[in-house]
GROMACS .gro file of C-alpha atoms in nm:
model
  336
    1MET     CA    1 -10.540   2.410 -15.090
    2ASP     CA    2 -10.281   2.622 -14.910
    3SER     CA    3 -10.092   2.760 -15.209
    4THR     CA    4  -9.791   2.885 -15.015
    5ARG     CA    5  -9.549   2.601 -15.093
    6LEU     CA    6  -9.532   2.233 -15.177
    7ASP     CA    7  -9.378   2.013 -14.909
    8PRO     CA    8  -9.071   1.798 -14.993
    9LEU     CA    9  -9.274   1.486 -15.075
   10GLU     CA   10  -9.504   1.681 -15.308
   11ARG     CA   11  -9.202   1.830 -15.484
   12GLN     CA   12  -9.064   1.480 -15.532
   13LEU     CA   13  -9.397   1.367 -15.674
   14VAL     CA   14  -9.397   1.657 -15.922
   15HIS     CA   15  -9.044   1.566 -16.030
   16ALA     CA   16  -9.135   1.198 -16.065
   17LEU     CA   17  -9.434   1.276 -16.286
   18GLN     CA   18  -9.223   1.513 -16.495
   19ILE     CA   19  -8.997   1.216 -16.571
   20ASP     CA   20  -9.286   0.980 -16.647
   21GLY     CA   21  -9.630   1.136 -16.643
   22ARG     CA   22  -9.804   0.798 -16.668
   23ALA     CA   23  -9.597   0.611 -16.410
   24HIS     CA   24  -9.807   0.387 -16.184
   25PHE     CA   25  -9.842   0.518 -15.830
   26SER     CA   26  -9.692   0.192 -15.701
   27ARG     CA   27  -9.375   0.255 -15.903
   28VAL     CA   28  -9.349   0.614 -15.782
   29ALA     CA   29  -9.415   0.504 -15.424
   30ALA     CA   30  -9.137   0.245 -15.438
   31VAL     CA   31  -8.886   0.504 -15.559
   32LEU     CA   32  -8.996   0.762 -15.301
   33GLN     CA   33  -9.010   0.493 -15.028
   34VAL     CA   34  -9.364   0.572 -14.919
   35SER     CA   35  -9.690   0.378 -14.951
   36ASP     CA   36  -9.901   0.362 -15.266
   37GLN     CA   37 -10.185   0.523 -15.073
   38THR     CA   38  -9.966   0.817 -14.974
   39VAL     CA   39  -9.869   0.888 -15.334
   40ALA     CA   40 -10.229   0.854 -15.454
   41ARG     CA   41 -10.354   1.081 -15.175
   42ARG     CA   42 -10.097   1.353 -15.247
   43TYR     CA   43 -10.167   1.334 -15.619
   44ARG     CA   44 -10.543   1.369 -15.566
   45LYS     CA   45 -10.486   1.662 -15.331
   46LEU     CA   46 -10.286   1.852 -15.593
   47HIS     CA   47 -10.496   1.746 -15.889
   48ASN     CA   48 -10.840   1.802 -15.738
   49SER     CA   49 -10.745   2.148 -15.608
   50GLY     CA   50 -10.636   2.253 -15.956
   51ALA     CA   51 -10.280   2.308 -15.837
   52MET     CA   52 -10.130   2.045 -16.069
   53ARG     CA   53 -10.219   1.866 -16.389
   54VAL     CA   54 -10.028   1.606 -16.587
   55LEU     CA   55 -10.072   1.676 -16.956
   56GLY     CA   56  -9.992   1.474 -17.267
   57LEU     CA   57  -9.880   1.719 -17.534
   58PRO     CA   58  -9.784   1.673 -17.899
   59ASP     CA   59  -9.463   1.793 -18.060
   60VAL     CA   60  -9.660   1.988 -18.320
   61SER     CA   61  -9.369   2.010 -18.563
   62ARG     CA   62  -9.386   1.632 -18.610
   63PHE     CA   63  -9.739   1.672 -18.753
   64GLY     CA   64  -9.656   1.953 -18.996
   65GLN     CA   65  -9.778   2.231 -18.769
   66VAL     CA   66  -9.601   2.555 -18.679
   67GLU     CA   67  -9.602   2.735 -18.345
   68TRP     CA   68  -9.623   3.112 -18.314
   69LEU     CA   69  -9.561   3.344 -18.022
   70VAL     CA   70  -9.814   3.626 -18.058
   71ARG     CA   71  -9.794   3.960 -17.876
   72ILE     CA   72 -10.122   4.151 -17.858
   73GLN     CA   73 -10.130   4.509 -17.730
   74CYS     CA   74 -10.470   4.618 -17.608
   75SER     CA   75 -10.646   4.852 -17.368
   76PRO     CA   76 -10.630   4.737 -17.003
   77ASP     CA   77 -11.008   4.703 -16.972
   78ALA     CA   78 -11.017   4.454 -17.261
   79ALA     CA   79 -10.709   4.244 -17.187
   80ALA     CA   80 -10.865   3.994 -16.945
   81GLY     CA   81 -11.160   3.918 -17.171
   82ILE     CA   82 -10.949   3.874 -17.483
   83ALA     CA   83 -10.701   3.655 -17.294
   84ALA     CA   84 -10.983   3.432 -17.166
   85ALA     CA   85 -11.127   3.399 -17.517
   86LEU     CA   86 -10.788   3.297 -17.654
   87ALA     CA   87 -10.736   3.049 -17.370
   88TRP     CA   88 -11.053   2.864 -17.464
   89ARG     CA   89 -10.932   2.803 -17.817
   90ASP     CA   90 -10.797   2.453 -17.885
   91ASP     CA   91 -10.511   2.594 -18.092
   92THR     CA   92 -10.354   2.796 -17.808
   93SER     CA   93 -10.125   2.635 -17.554
   94TRP     CA   94 -10.010   2.930 -17.342
   95VAL     CA   95 -10.179   3.263 -17.267
   96SER     CA   96 -10.052   3.526 -17.023
   97LEU     CA   97 -10.105   3.889 -16.932
   98THR     CA   98  -9.785   4.092 -16.924
   99ALA     CA   99  -9.664   4.452 -16.914
  100GLY     CA  100  -9.904   4.568 -16.645
  101GLY     CA  101 -10.206   4.414 -16.817
  102THR     CA  102 -10.173   4.600 -17.147
  103GLU     CA  103 -10.025   4.309 -17.343
  104ILE     CA  104 -10.127   3.948 -17.399
  105VAL     CA  105  -9.868   3.691 -17.502
  106CYS     CA  106  -9.990   3.359 -17.634
  107VAL     CA  107  -9.851   3.053 -17.809
  108THR     CA  108 -10.066   2.929 -18.093
  109ARG     CA  109 -10.022   2.681 -18.371
  110SER     CA  110 -10.123   2.668 -18.735
  111GLY     CA  111 -10.159   2.378 -18.973
  112PRO     CA  112 -10.021   2.327 -19.322
  113ARG     CA  113  -9.904   2.627 -19.522
  114SER     CA  114 -10.240   2.662 -19.695
  115ASP     CA  115 -10.406   2.732 -19.359
  116ARG     CA  116 -10.159   2.988 -19.225
  117ASP     CA  117 -10.305   3.299 -19.388
  118SER     CA  118 -10.595   3.288 -19.140
  119LEU     CA  119 -10.372   3.248 -18.832
  120LEU     CA  120 -10.450   3.584 -18.671
  121LEU     CA  121 -10.771   3.682 -18.848
  122GLN     CA  122 -10.969   3.400 -18.687
  123LYS     CA  123 -10.806   3.426 -18.349
  124LEU     CA  124 -10.861   3.782 -18.231
  125PRO     CA  125 -11.188   3.954 -18.147
  126ARG     CA  126 -11.277   4.227 -18.395
  127THR     CA  127 -11.243   4.520 -18.157
  128PRO     CA  128 -11.069   4.859 -18.168
  129ARG     CA  129 -10.935   4.780 -17.820
  130VAL     CA  130 -10.668   4.565 -17.986
  131VAL     CA  131 -10.414   4.827 -18.091
  132GLY     CA  132 -10.124   4.613 -18.208
  133VAL     CA  133 -10.029   4.256 -18.296
  134THR     CA  134  -9.692   4.098 -18.373
  135ALA     CA  135  -9.637   3.729 -18.448
  136HIS     CA  136  -9.308   3.545 -18.405
  137ASN     CA  137  -9.250   3.200 -18.554
  138ILE     CA  138  -9.091   2.967 -18.294
  139LEU     CA  139  -8.797   2.824 -18.485
  140HIS     CA  140  -8.625   2.610 -18.221
  141ALA     CA  141  -8.682   2.547 -17.850
  142PHE     CA  142  -8.365   2.526 -17.639
  143SER     CA  143  -8.552   2.444 -17.316
  144GLY     CA  144  -8.908   2.382 -17.207
  145GLY     CA  145  -9.163   2.150 -17.362
  146PRO     CA  146  -9.023   1.794 -17.376
  147THR     CA  147  -8.710   1.895 -17.184
  148GLY     CA  148  -8.907   2.022 -16.884
  149TRP     CA  149  -8.788   2.293 -16.646
  150HIS     CA  150  -8.520   2.268 -16.376
  151GLY     CA  151  -8.746   2.443 -16.125
  152LYS     CA  152  -8.989   2.151 -16.106
  153ALA     CA  153  -8.736   1.876 -16.169
  154ASN     CA  154  -8.477   1.920 -15.896
  155SER     CA  155  -8.603   1.710 -15.605
  156LEU     CA  156  -8.488   1.355 -15.685
  157THR     CA  157  -8.146   1.194 -15.673
  158PRO     CA  158  -7.976   1.067 -15.991
  159GLU     CA  159  -8.049   0.712 -15.877
  160GLN     CA  160  -8.420   0.788 -15.831
  161ILE     CA  161  -8.430   0.953 -16.174
  162ARG     CA  162  -8.281   0.639 -16.332
  163GLU     CA  163  -8.538   0.418 -16.156
  164LEU     CA  164  -8.823   0.632 -16.292
  165ASP     CA  165  -8.690   0.648 -16.646
  166ALA     CA  166  -8.977   0.580 -16.883
  167GLY     CA  167  -8.769   0.332 -17.081
  168LEU     CA  168  -8.833   0.497 -17.418
  169GLY     CA  169  -8.484   0.434 -17.548
  170ASP     CA  170  -8.285   0.675 -17.760
  171PRO     CA  171  -8.482   0.931 -17.963
  172PRO     CA  172  -8.506   0.860 -18.336
  173LYS     CA  173  -8.217   1.001 -18.539
  174HIS     CA  174  -8.448   1.136 -18.806
  175ARG     CA  175  -8.746   1.350 -18.703
  176GLU     CA  176  -8.968   1.260 -18.996
  177ARG     CA  177  -9.316   1.404 -19.024
  178LEU     CA  178  -9.589   1.177 -18.890
  179GLU     CA  179  -9.937   1.126 -19.023
  180LEU     CA  180 -10.239   1.178 -18.799
  181PHE     CA  181 -10.470   0.878 -18.819
  182GLU     CA  182 -10.842   0.870 -18.754
  183GLY     CA  183 -10.893   0.900 -18.379
  184ASP     CA  184 -10.554   1.064 -18.313
  185SER     CA  185 -10.704   1.411 -18.273
  186LYS     CA  186 -10.945   1.283 -18.006
  187LEU     CA  187 -10.664   1.091 -17.837
  188LEU     CA  188 -10.441   1.401 -17.821
  189ALA     CA  189 -10.727   1.628 -17.711
  190THR     CA  190 -10.808   1.395 -17.421
  191LEU     CA  191 -10.445   1.367 -17.311
  192ALA     CA  192 -10.412   1.747 -17.327
  193LEU     CA  193 -10.679   1.763 -17.057
  194ASP     CA  194 -10.552   1.468 -16.852
  195GLY     CA  195 -10.226   1.299 -16.940
  196ARG     CA  196 -10.308   1.017 -16.698
  197ALA     CA  197 -10.645   0.935 -16.857
  198GLY     CA  198 -10.700   0.558 -16.842
  199TYR     CA  199 -10.697   0.337 -17.148
  200ALA     CA  200 -11.069   0.274 -17.107
  201LYS     CA  201 -11.133   0.649 -17.140
  202LEU     CA  202 -10.898   0.677 -17.440
  203ALA     CA  203 -11.075   0.383 -17.605
  204GLU     CA  204 -11.412   0.547 -17.543
  205VAL     CA  205 -11.323   0.881 -17.704
  206THR     CA  206 -11.137   0.730 -18.003
  207GLY     CA  207 -11.362   0.434 -18.075
  208TRP     CA  208 -11.060   0.203 -18.053
  209SER     CA  209 -11.005  -0.097 -17.830
  210GLU     CA  210 -10.804  -0.037 -17.513
  211SER     CA  211 -10.511  -0.235 -17.655
  212THR     CA  212 -10.513  -0.021 -17.972
  213ALA     CA  213 -10.525   0.300 -17.766
  214LYS     CA  214 -10.231   0.180 -17.557
  215ARG     CA  215 -10.026   0.080 -17.863
  216ARG     CA  216 -10.089   0.413 -18.038
  217LEU     CA  217 -10.003   0.616 -17.729
  218GLU     CA  218  -9.679   0.426 -17.678
  219SER     CA  219  -9.592   0.451 -18.049
  220LEU     CA  220  -9.631   0.831 -18.046
  221ARG     CA  221  -9.436   0.851 -17.724
  222ARG     CA  222  -9.143   0.642 -17.847
  223ALA     CA  223  -9.129   0.852 -18.163
  224ARG     CA  224  -9.103   1.158 -17.933
  225ALA     CA  225  -9.415   1.299 -18.101
  226LEU     CA  226  -9.596   1.296 -17.764
  227PHE     CA  227  -9.451   1.402 -17.431
  228PHE     CA  228  -9.586   1.446 -17.079
  229ASP     CA  229  -9.554   1.763 -16.877
  230VAL     CA  230  -9.657   1.869 -16.527
  231GLU     CA  231  -9.852   2.195 -16.529
  232ILE     CA  232  -9.815   2.370 -16.193
  233ASP     CA  233  -9.816   2.722 -16.056
  234SER     CA  234  -9.450   2.818 -16.016
  235ALA     CA  235  -9.540   3.002 -15.692
  236LEU     CA  236  -9.605   2.662 -15.531
  237LEU     CA  237  -9.241   2.580 -15.602
  238GLY     CA  238  -9.124   2.905 -15.441
  239TYR     CA  239  -9.094   3.118 -15.756
  240GLU     CA  240  -9.308   3.429 -15.710
  241THR     CA  241  -9.173   3.642 -15.997
  242GLU     CA  242  -9.208   3.552 -16.365
  243MET     CA  243  -9.059   3.758 -16.644
  244MET     CA  244  -9.042   3.735 -17.020
  245LEU     CA  245  -8.714   3.834 -17.182
  246TRP     CA  246  -8.696   3.937 -17.547
  247LEU     CA  247  -8.331   3.924 -17.653
  248SER     CA  248  -8.147   4.026 -17.967
  249VAL     CA  249  -7.818   3.856 -18.052
  250PRO     CA  250  -7.610   3.829 -18.370
  251PRO     CA  251  -7.714   3.524 -18.579
  252ALA     CA  252  -7.373   3.365 -18.526
  253ALA     CA  253  -7.431   3.370 -18.148
  254LEU     CA  254  -7.789   3.242 -18.152
  255VAL     CA  255  -7.709   2.881 -18.067
  256ALA     CA  256  -7.449   2.965 -17.802
  257VAL     CA  257  -7.674   3.211 -17.619
  258GLY     CA  258  -7.980   2.985 -17.651
  259GLU     CA  259  -7.792   2.691 -17.503
  260ALA     CA  260  -7.653   2.911 -17.227
  261LEU     CA  261  -8.007   3.019 -17.134
  262ALA     CA  262  -8.119   2.656 -17.133
  263GLY     CA  263  -7.854   2.586 -16.871
  264HIS     CA  264  -7.987   2.852 -16.631
  265HIS     CA  265  -8.210   2.698 -16.364
  266GLU     CA  266  -8.423   3.015 -16.369
  267VAL     CA  267  -8.522   2.964 -16.735
  268ALA     CA  268  -8.844   2.766 -16.783
  269PHE     CA  269  -8.853   2.816 -17.160
  270ALA     CA  270  -8.610   2.952 -17.419
  271ALA     CA  271  -8.647   2.954 -17.796
  272ALA     CA  272  -8.517   3.107 -18.116
  273ILE     CA  273  -8.787   3.313 -18.290
  274THR     CA  274  -8.838   3.534 -18.592
  275GLY     CA  275  -8.860   3.910 -18.556
  276SER     CA  276  -8.644   4.195 -18.428
  277ALA     CA  277  -8.580   4.001 -18.108
  278ASN     CA  278  -8.454   3.659 -18.210
  279LEU     CA  279  -8.455   3.490 -17.867
  280VAL     CA  280  -8.729   3.469 -17.607
  281ALA     CA  281  -8.707   3.330 -17.255
  282MET     CA  282  -8.951   3.277 -16.970
  283VAL     CA  283  -8.772   3.329 -16.638
  284ALA     CA  284  -8.899   3.230 -16.293
  285CYS     CA  285  -8.730   3.375 -15.984
  286ARG     CA  286  -8.806   3.372 -15.615
  287ASP     CA  287  -8.877   3.746 -15.600
  288ALA     CA  288  -8.788   4.076 -15.767
  289ASP     CA  289  -8.449   4.091 -15.591
  290ASP     CA  290  -8.367   3.743 -15.717
  291PHE     CA  291  -8.460   3.846 -16.072
  292TYR     CA  292  -8.244   4.159 -16.045
  293HIS     CA  293  -7.953   3.943 -15.937
  294TYR     CA  294  -8.016   3.705 -16.230
  295LEU     CA  295  -8.034   3.996 -16.473
  296THR     CA  296  -7.716   4.164 -16.352
  297THR     CA  297  -7.507   3.848 -16.331
  298ARG     CA  298  -7.622   3.563 -16.558
  299ILE     CA  299  -7.773   3.775 -16.838
  300ALA     CA  300  -7.510   4.048 -16.804
  301GLY     CA  301  -7.248   3.777 -16.852
  302LEU     CA  302  -7.380   3.696 -17.201
  303ASP     CA  303  -7.169   3.940 -17.401
  304GLN     CA  304  -7.341   3.857 -17.729
  305VAL     CA  305  -7.675   4.006 -17.615
  306VAL     CA  306  -7.703   4.344 -17.789
  307ALA     CA  307  -8.057   4.440 -17.684
  308MET     CA  308  -8.314   4.320 -17.432
  309GLU     CA  309  -8.673   4.390 -17.332
  310THR     CA  310  -8.827   4.262 -17.008
  311ALA     CA  311  -9.198   4.218 -16.939
  312PRO     CA  312  -9.338   4.096 -16.606
  313VAL     CA  313  -9.600   3.822 -16.625
  314ILE     CA  314  -9.882   3.941 -16.404
  315ARG     CA  315 -10.116   3.646 -16.463
  316SER     CA  316 -10.099   3.316 -16.651
  317VAL     CA  317 -10.442   3.246 -16.793
  318LYS     CA  318 -10.345   2.918 -16.960
  319ARG     CA  319 -10.016   2.736 -16.926
  320ALA     CA  320 -10.044   2.427 -17.146
  321GLY     CA  321 -10.284   2.184 -17.304
  322SER     CA  322 -10.655   2.261 -17.296
  323VAL     CA  323 -10.877   2.447 -17.053
  324PRO     CA  324 -11.079   2.198 -16.846
  325LYS     CA  325 -11.441   2.191 -16.963
  326SER     CA  326 -11.552   2.241 -16.603
  327ALA     CA  327 -11.388   2.584 -16.593
  328SER     CA  328 -11.606   2.890 -16.622
  329ALA     CA  329 -11.579   3.053 -16.963
  330GLY     CA  330 -11.689   3.383 -16.816
  331SER     CA  331 -11.411   3.407 -16.562
  332GLY     CA  332 -11.141   3.232 -16.764
  333PRO     CA  333 -10.894   2.978 -16.631
  334SER     CA  334 -10.724   3.031 -16.299
  335ARG     CA  335 -10.351   3.097 -16.264
  336ARG     CA  336 -10.166   2.769 -16.279
   0.00000   0.00000   0.00000
């Protein structure tokens, strides 16, 4: 596939699937005013080339799990191999090389408190090439995850967005912890590879009937314990420069600055974290000049920011969900 840019119809398709990752092609086609065959053809083009995947992802906090942002400093010759090994783990959801290839940043999750002592010990290769590790608990996400990112959700009109609404209703007022039933792990693992997997496939992997698989999927979705995301290389959307920002703000300003970042169209992800930097953001800009402008205007306008570190993302090894089993373990996943 020509990875220069998506055309307008493809951008609309990405936006539509970000709203409802399991929407029937006929429904999407009606909203976009094209034929069913056109939507199916464009989807297959993007999906089969590896340019786009629709993923069904759990809100891990609803199942008693905790997410960590881990920074791993290592020698440049070891970074790619360690990043690939981390990407193939089921408990990582994002792995990238930053800082000129001398640092790996990954998002990983741990289970109940009794399992957390082994978080890092079982995750990193035992090698002297790893020279430093810091782990930051993700306390609250201001943008990203279920909320999506403005950069891939800006191609439809408000009317089209309303027509594609998944009809889930208002989110529950109380985010109680949910229990994982037998078969749920296989259901979630399959959706993490392909959020549009058919009910026959979900029934096959879980051992349920198709109607049971459908009911459980919809139940998790309505509880906001499962959401659908479109994984796509930001370069296809015209954003060639990705940066991580590590920000320090006074505790009293944490919510205000986090919400301000969430309102920036450049910010794909922003969260409050533990550690010396208490806010992290992933920023996507059209080029280095665009990022400089963002830094010197939008970020500079946040008076509460007292310290900041920037790190360019040079390669995203894994963006979300699971690595497709067809990928080569030796070479690692491709940039999404």
